[in-house]
Coordinates of C-alpha atoms in Angstrom, one line a residue:
M1 CA 7.6 -9.1 -0.7
F2 CA 10.9 -6.8 -0.5
T3 CA 13.8 -8.2 0.7
D4 CA 16.5 -5.6 -0.8
K5 CA 18.4 -4.1 2.1
T6 CA 18.9 -0.8 0.4
V7 CA 15.7 0.9 -1.4
T8 CA 16.1 3.9 -3.6
F9 CA 13.3 5.9 -5.3
P10 CA 13.6 8.5 -8.3
E11 CA 13.3 12.0 -7.0
E12 CA 10.0 12.7 -8.7
V13 CA 8.2 9.8 -7.0
V14 CA 9.5 11.4 -3.8
L15 CA 8.3 14.8 -4.6
G16 CA 4.9 13.4 -5.7
L17 CA 4.5 11.5 -2.3
K18 CA 5.4 14.8 -0.5
A19 CA 2.8 16.6 -2.3
L20 CA 0.3 13.9 -1.4
M21 CA 1.2 13.6 2.2
D22 CA 1.0 17.5 2.5
F23 CA -2.5 17.5 0.8
S24 CA -3.5 14.5 3.2
D25 CA -2.3 16.4 6.2
R26 CA -4.0 19.6 5.5
I27 CA -7.6 17.7 5.2
Q28 CA -6.9 15.7 8.4
D29 CA -5.9 19.0 10.3
L30 CA -9.0 20.2 9.3
A31 CA -11.0 17.1 10.5
K32 CA -9.2 17.2 13.7
R33 CA -10.2 21.0 14.3
I34 CA -14.0 20.6 13.4
P35 CA -15.0 18.8 16.7
R36 CA -13.5 21.5 18.9
Q37 CA -15.2 24.5 16.8
L38 CA -18.6 22.8 16.1
E39 CA -20.3 24.7 19.4
S40 CA -18.8 28.0 18.5
V41 CA -19.9 27.8 14.9
S42 CA -23.9 28.2 14.5
T43 CA -24.6 29.8 11.4
E44 CA -24.0 29.2 7.7
E45 CA -22.0 32.3 7.6
A46 CA -19.7 31.1 10.2
T47 CA -19.8 27.7 8.8
K48 CA -18.3 28.9 5.6
H49 CA -15.5 30.9 7.0
A50 CA -14.6 28.1 9.6
F51 CA -15.0 25.1 7.6
V52 CA -15.8 25.2 4.0
L53 CA -13.1 27.8 3.1
P54 CA -10.3 26.1 4.8
F55 CA -11.4 23.0 2.8
I56 CA -11.1 24.6 -0.4
S57 CA -7.7 26.3 0.6
A58 CA -6.9 22.4 1.6
L59 CA -7.3 21.5 -2.1
G60 CA -4.8 24.1 -3.2
Y61 CA -6.6 27.0 -4.2
D62 CA -6.0 30.6 -3.1
V63 CA -9.3 31.6 -1.4
F64 CA -8.2 35.0 -1.5
D65 CA -7.9 35.4 -5.2
P66 CA -11.3 36.1 -6.6
S67 CA -9.9 35.2 -10.0
E68 CA -9.6 31.6 -8.5
V69 CA -12.1 31.2 -5.9
T70 CA -15.1 33.8 -6.2
P71 CA -17.7 34.1 -3.6
E72 CA -21.3 34.5 -4.5
L73 CA -20.9 34.2 -8.1
I74 CA -23.9 35.4 -10.2
A75 CA -25.7 34.0 -13.1
D76 CA -29.0 35.0 -14.7
V77 CA -31.3 31.7 -14.8
G78 CA -34.4 32.2 -17.1
I79 CA -36.7 34.9 -15.4
K80 CA -34.6 34.5 -12.2
K81 CA -32.0 37.1 -12.2
G82 CA -29.0 37.5 -10.0
E83 CA -29.0 33.8 -8.8
K84 CA -25.8 33.2 -6.8
V85 CA -23.9 30.2 -5.7
D86 CA -21.6 30.5 -2.5
Y87 CA -18.4 30.0 -4.0
A88 CA -17.1 29.2 -7.4
I89 CA -13.7 27.6 -8.3
L90 CA -12.5 29.0 -11.5
R91 CA -10.2 27.8 -14.1
E92 CA -9.4 29.9 -17.1
G93 CA -12.1 32.5 -16.0
K94 CA -14.9 29.9 -16.0
P95 CA -16.5 28.1 -13.1
A96 CA -14.9 24.5 -13.0
M97 CA -16.5 23.7 -9.6
I98 CA -19.4 25.4 -7.7
F99 CA -20.3 25.0 -3.9
E100 CA -23.7 25.7 -2.2
C101 CA -23.1 25.8 1.6
K102 CA -25.6 25.0 4.6
A103 CA -25.2 25.4 8.3
H104 CA -23.2 22.3 10.0
S105 CA -26.2 21.6 11.8
T106 CA -28.1 21.0 8.6
N107 CA -29.1 17.3 7.6
L108 CA -28.1 17.2 3.9
D109 CA -30.5 14.5 3.1
T110 CA -33.5 17.2 3.8
A111 CA -31.5 20.1 2.4
H112 CA -32.9 22.4 -0.5
F113 CA -30.3 23.3 -3.1
S114 CA -32.3 24.2 -6.1
Q115 CA -30.2 27.2 -6.7
L116 CA -26.9 24.7 -7.3
H117 CA -29.3 22.7 -9.8
R118 CA -30.2 26.0 -11.7
Y119 CA -26.7 27.3 -11.8
F120 CA -25.4 24.0 -12.9
H121 CA -27.7 24.0 -15.7
V122 CA -26.8 27.5 -17.1
T123 CA -23.0 27.2 -16.7
D124 CA -20.4 25.1 -18.1
T125 CA -19.2 23.7 -14.9
R126 CA -19.1 19.9 -14.3
F127 CA -19.0 19.6 -10.9
A128 CA -21.0 20.9 -8.0
V129 CA -20.8 20.5 -4.4
L130 CA -23.2 20.5 -2.0
T131 CA -21.9 20.7 2.1
N132 CA -22.6 21.6 5.5
G133 CA -18.8 22.1 6.3
V134 CA -18.4 18.5 7.4
V135 CA -20.2 16.3 4.8
Y136 CA -19.1 17.1 0.9
R137 CA -21.5 15.8 -1.7
F138 CA -20.1 15.9 -5.3
F139 CA -22.5 16.0 -8.4
T140 CA -22.1 15.9 -12.1
D141 CA -24.4 15.1 -15.0
L142 CA -24.0 11.3 -15.5
E143 CA -27.8 10.7 -16.3
Q144 CA -28.5 13.6 -18.6
A145 CA -26.1 16.2 -20.2
N146 CA -26.1 19.6 -18.4
K147 CA -28.7 18.5 -16.1
M148 CA -27.3 17.9 -12.5
D149 CA -27.8 14.3 -11.1
S150 CA -30.3 14.0 -8.2
K151 CA -27.7 11.9 -6.3
P152 CA -24.0 12.5 -6.0
F153 CA -21.3 10.5 -7.4
F154 CA -18.8 11.0 -4.4
E155 CA -19.2 12.1 -0.8
I156 CA -16.7 12.6 2.2
N157 CA -17.1 12.8 5.7
L158 CA -14.6 14.9 7.6
L159 CA -15.4 13.3 10.7
D160 CA -15.2 9.9 9.1
L161 CA -12.2 10.0 6.8
K162 CA -11.4 6.9 4.9
E163 CA -7.9 6.5 2.7
S164 CA -10.0 5.8 -0.4
S165 CA -12.1 8.8 0.1
L166 CA -8.9 11.2 0.5
D167 CA -7.5 9.4 -2.8
E168 CA -10.8 10.4 -4.7
L169 CA -10.8 13.7 -3.3
K170 CA -7.1 14.5 -4.6
K171 CA -8.5 14.5 -8.0
F172 CA -10.1 17.8 -7.1
T173 CA -6.9 19.6 -6.1
K174 CA -5.5 22.2 -8.0
S175 CA -2.4 20.5 -9.0
Q176 CA -4.2 17.3 -10.2
F177 CA -7.5 18.8 -11.4
D178 CA -8.7 17.2 -14.7
V179 CA -12.3 17.1 -15.8
T180 CA -11.9 14.0 -18.1
N181 CA -10.1 12.0 -15.6
I182 CA -12.4 12.6 -12.7
L183 CA -15.6 12.1 -15.1
N184 CA -13.9 8.8 -16.3
T185 CA -14.2 7.4 -12.6
A186 CA -17.4 9.0 -11.5
S187 CA -20.0 6.6 -12.8
E188 CA -17.7 3.9 -11.2
L189 CA -17.9 5.9 -7.6
K190 CA -21.4 6.5 -7.9
Y191 CA -22.9 3.1 -8.5
V192 CA -20.3 1.3 -6.2
R193 CA -21.2 4.0 -3.6
E194 CA -24.7 3.3 -3.9
L195 CA -24.3 -0.7 -4.0
K196 CA -22.1 -0.5 -0.7
R197 CA -24.9 1.4 0.8
H198 CA -27.5 -1.1 -0.1
L199 CA -25.2 -4.1 1.0
A200 CA -24.7 -2.3 4.4
D201 CA -28.5 -2.1 5.0
E202 CA -28.7 -6.0 4.0
L203 CA -26.0 -6.7 6.4
Q204 CA -28.0 -5.0 9.2
V205 CA -31.3 -6.3 8.3
P206 CA -31.7 -8.8 5.2
S207 CA -34.8 -8.0 2.9
D208 CA -37.0 -10.7 2.1
E209 CA -35.4 -10.8 -1.5
F210 CA -31.8 -11.1 0.2
A211 CA -32.9 -13.6 2.7
R212 CA -34.7 -15.9 0.2
L213 CA -31.5 -16.0 -2.4
F214 CA -29.5 -17.6 0.3
I215 CA -32.1 -19.8 2.1
S216 CA -33.1 -21.2 -1.3
R217 CA -29.5 -22.7 -1.2
L218 CA -30.2 -24.3 1.9
H219 CA -33.7 -25.3 2.1
E220 CA -35.7 -27.4 0.1
G221 CA -39.4 -26.7 0.0
V222 CA -41.7 -23.7 0.4
I223 CA -39.9 -20.6 2.0
T224 CA -42.6 -19.5 4.4
A225 CA -42.5 -16.7 6.8
K226 CA -41.3 -19.2 9.6
V227 CA -38.6 -20.5 7.4
R228 CA -37.7 -16.9 6.7
A229 CA -37.7 -15.9 10.4
Q230 CA -35.5 -19.1 11.4
Y231 CA -32.6 -18.3 8.8
T232 CA -32.5 -14.9 8.9
P233 CA -30.3 -14.6 12.1
F234 CA -28.0 -17.5 10.6
I235 CA -27.5 -15.0 7.5
T236 CA -26.6 -11.8 9.4
K237 CA -24.2 -13.9 11.6
A238 CA -22.4 -15.5 8.7
W239 CA -22.3 -12.4 6.7
N240 CA -20.7 -10.5 9.9
E241 CA -18.0 -13.5 10.7
L242 CA -17.1 -13.6 6.9
L243 CA -16.6 -9.9 7.0
G244 CA -14.3 -10.3 10.3
E245 CA -12.2 -13.1 8.6
I246 CA -11.7 -11.1 5.7
F247 CA -10.6 -8.2 7.6
N248 CA -8.3 -10.4 9.7
D249 CA -6.8 -11.8 6.9
R250 CA -6.0 -8.3 5.0
L251 CA -4.6 -7.0 8.3
K252 CA -2.1 -10.0 8.7
H253 CA -1.0 -9.3 5.3
V254 CA -0.4 -5.9 5.8
I255 CA 1.3 -6.3 9.0
G256 CA 3.2 -9.3 8.1
Q257 CA 3.9 -12.3 10.2
P258 CA 5.2 -11.6 13.8
N259 CA 8.7 -12.6 12.5
R260 CA 9.9 -9.0 13.5
S261 CA 8.9 -8.0 17.1
A262 CA 9.9 -4.6 18.2
T263 CA 11.9 -4.3 21.2
T264 CA 9.4 -3.4 23.9
I265 CA 9.7 -0.4 26.1
S266 CA 7.5 1.2 28.9
D267 CA 4.2 2.1 27.4
A268 CA 5.6 4.9 25.4
T269 CA 2.8 7.1 26.5
S270 CA 4.9 10.2 26.9
E271 CA 6.5 11.9 23.9
E272 CA 10.2 10.8 24.9
A273 CA 9.5 7.6 25.5
A274 CA 13.0 6.1 26.0
V275 CA 16.5 6.6 25.5
L276 CA 18.8 3.8 24.4
P277 CA 22.5 3.5 24.9
D278 CA 24.6 4.6 22.5
E279 CA 26.4 1.4 21.5
E280 CA 22.7 0.5 20.0
A281 CA 23.2 3.1 17.8
G282 CA 25.2 1.3 15.3
D283 CA 24.0 -1.6 12.8
Q284 CA 22.3 -4.7 13.8
S285 CA 23.0 -7.2 11.5
D286 CA 20.6 -9.7 10.4
S287 CA 22.3 -11.8 7.6
G288 CA 20.7 -15.1 7.0
K289 CA 17.5 -14.1 8.8
D290 CA 14.2 -13.8 6.8
I291 CA 13.6 -9.9 6.6
E292 CA 10.2 -8.7 5.0
T293 CA 9.9 -5.1 4.2
T294 CA 6.2 -4.0 4.7
A295 CA 4.1 -1.4 2.9
D296 CA 3.9 0.5 5.9
E297 CA 7.6 0.7 6.1
I298 CA 8.0 1.6 2.4
Q299 CA 5.5 4.5 2.9
G300 CA 7.5 5.5 6.1
F301 CA 10.5 5.7 4.5
M302 CA 9.1 7.8 1.3
I303 CA 8.2 10.4 4.3
I304 CA 11.4 10.4 5.7
R305 CA 12.8 10.9 2.3
A306 CA 10.5 13.8 1.5
V307 CA 11.1 15.3 4.8
A308 CA 14.9 15.0 4.2
A309 CA 14.4 16.6 0.7
A310 CA 14.6 20.1 2.2
V311 CA 18.1 19.9 3.2
V312 CA 19.9 17.1 1.2
D313 CA 20.0 15.3 -1.7
V314 CA 17.4 12.2 -1.5
Q315 CA 19.5 9.8 -3.2
R316 CA 21.6 9.9 0.1
V317 CA 19.0 8.6 2.2
V318 CA 18.7 4.8 2.1
M319 CA 16.6 2.2 3.9
R320 CA 18.2 -0.7 5.8
D321 CA 15.5 -2.9 7.1
V322 CA 16.8 -5.3 10.1
Q323 CA 14.8 -7.9 12.4
S324 CA 13.7 -5.6 15.0
Y325 CA 13.2 -2.4 13.0
C326 CA 13.3 -0.7 9.6
G327 CA 16.3 1.6 9.8
V328 CA 16.8 4.9 7.6
L329 CA 20.2 5.9 7.2
L330 CA 22.3 9.0 5.5
D331 CA 24.9 7.6 2.9
D332 CA 24.1 4.0 3.7
N333 CA 26.2 4.5 6.5
N334 CA 25.1 2.7 9.9
R335 CA 27.0 5.5 11.9
K336 CA 24.6 7.9 10.4
P337 CA 21.3 6.7 11.4
L338 CA 18.4 9.2 10.6
C339 CA 15.5 7.0 12.3
R340 CA 14.1 3.5 13.1
L341 CA 10.6 2.7 12.4
Y342 CA 9.1 0.2 14.5
L343 CA 5.9 -0.8 12.7
S344 CA 5.3 -4.4 13.8
G345 CA 3.1 -4.6 16.7
K346 CA 0.1 -2.5 18.2
K347 CA 2.1 0.7 19.4
W348 CA 4.2 1.9 16.3
Q349 CA 7.3 4.2 17.3
V350 CA 10.1 6.2 15.6
G351 CA 13.4 6.1 17.0
L352 CA 15.2 9.6 16.3
F353 CA 19.1 10.8 16.6
H354 CA 18.5 14.4 16.9
T355 CA 20.6 15.0 20.2
E356 CA 24.2 15.8 20.5
D357 CA 25.1 12.5 22.1
R358 CA 23.2 10.6 19.1
K359 CA 21.2 8.3 21.5
E360 CA 18.2 7.0 20.3
I361 CA 15.0 8.5 21.6
R362 CA 11.6 6.9 20.6
F363 CA 8.5 8.8 19.8
P364 CA 5.0 7.2 19.5
L365 CA 3.1 7.2 16.1
N366 CA -0.7 7.2 15.8
N367 CA -0.3 6.8 12.1
L368 CA 2.6 7.3 9.6
S369 CA 1.4 11.2 8.9
D370 CA 2.9 11.8 12.3
L371 CA 6.2 11.7 11.1
Y372 CA 5.8 15.0 9.7
Q373 CA 5.9 16.3 13.2
H374 CA 9.5 15.4 13.6
A375 CA 10.7 16.7 10.7
D376 CA 12.8 19.5 12.2
K377 CA 14.8 16.7 14.3
I378 CA 15.4 14.6 11.0
R379 CA 16.6 17.6 9.3
T380 CA 18.8 18.6 12.6
T381 CA 20.2 15.1 12.4
I382 CA 21.4 15.6 8.8
E383 CA 22.8 18.8 9.4
R384 CA 25.0 17.6 12.0
Y385 CA 26.4 14.7 10.3
D386 CA 27.1 16.9 7.4
A387 CA 28.7 19.5 9.8
K388 CA 31.0 17.0 11.4
V389 CA 32.1 16.0 7.8
E390 CA 32.9 19.6 6.9
S391 CA 34.7 20.0 10.1
A392 CA 36.9 17.0 9.9

């Protein structure tokens, strides 16, 4: 729980978060484009150019520099001469990560990628990627040195992005790439991934072994086929209800108790949802009230700071949380509001003050990354405040 009215962070933390958000935005932008382009991308070569190269670029590598990203890198493998991989990311002149690409319509479960195996074996690379431009599977040599594992240790699906997957993918970016660091977590990723897959299967259709484990806790006597058939639906129902309860508990923890209800306005479906009176642009004191600053508000504040860093010393940008919203101010001055974050409730919004009359205009937020869409408005607000000070 955070109860401080003003929260400040070191500049290096802000810059680090900005880099993270930039990476996340690039991947999410690519993911949003893919569904619109699938019909016009029909071949393997088109998949490379439309999806795979932008993916590599989003990781921070210069796809136009052959000393950094080399297409069709050749290696001689035994009696096979001129073996190629589609792309290789080079570090210090050596392949650090190699890619074999398939058309986006290819099912990677049945895809042949023997060249990737052979190339992995004859080079110093530790990471191989099999992809159809939508799903990316990362392999290494956990089971036998210098021999590519048959199963990936990490997989990311751009049409089903998860925050945890983005966190792992970030390790492969140019700025954070560290072989030792990735390998230290590769085993855990691989086995946790496999266990999750098996648990998901058991959740849908419990196996005899799984069912017996739980039935034996409830049933005395021989567990016959009839007994299994009787108890299996109960296991599935209990499992689903338990997961639902865990999810709801965590959701309540993230959102916080409903002690800060956002001011409601008409459904905020248009971009400029509402304009508030000027007198509401000042501070709304909540002294004596219990105020909880949520994790979402902290992250939103950090994004605003990262945006503001382009035009102002970030130490001047502070948070002031009140009952109905989380405010971000310049110079800790309630007459200099940069934005208000309304993150309690189902419809998230940000209130901005970028117009000449300084009236609050609210915009809908699908997620916190949407705050970057309003970067120019926030910077305009800062510049306007500072211009008034200079002219005074």
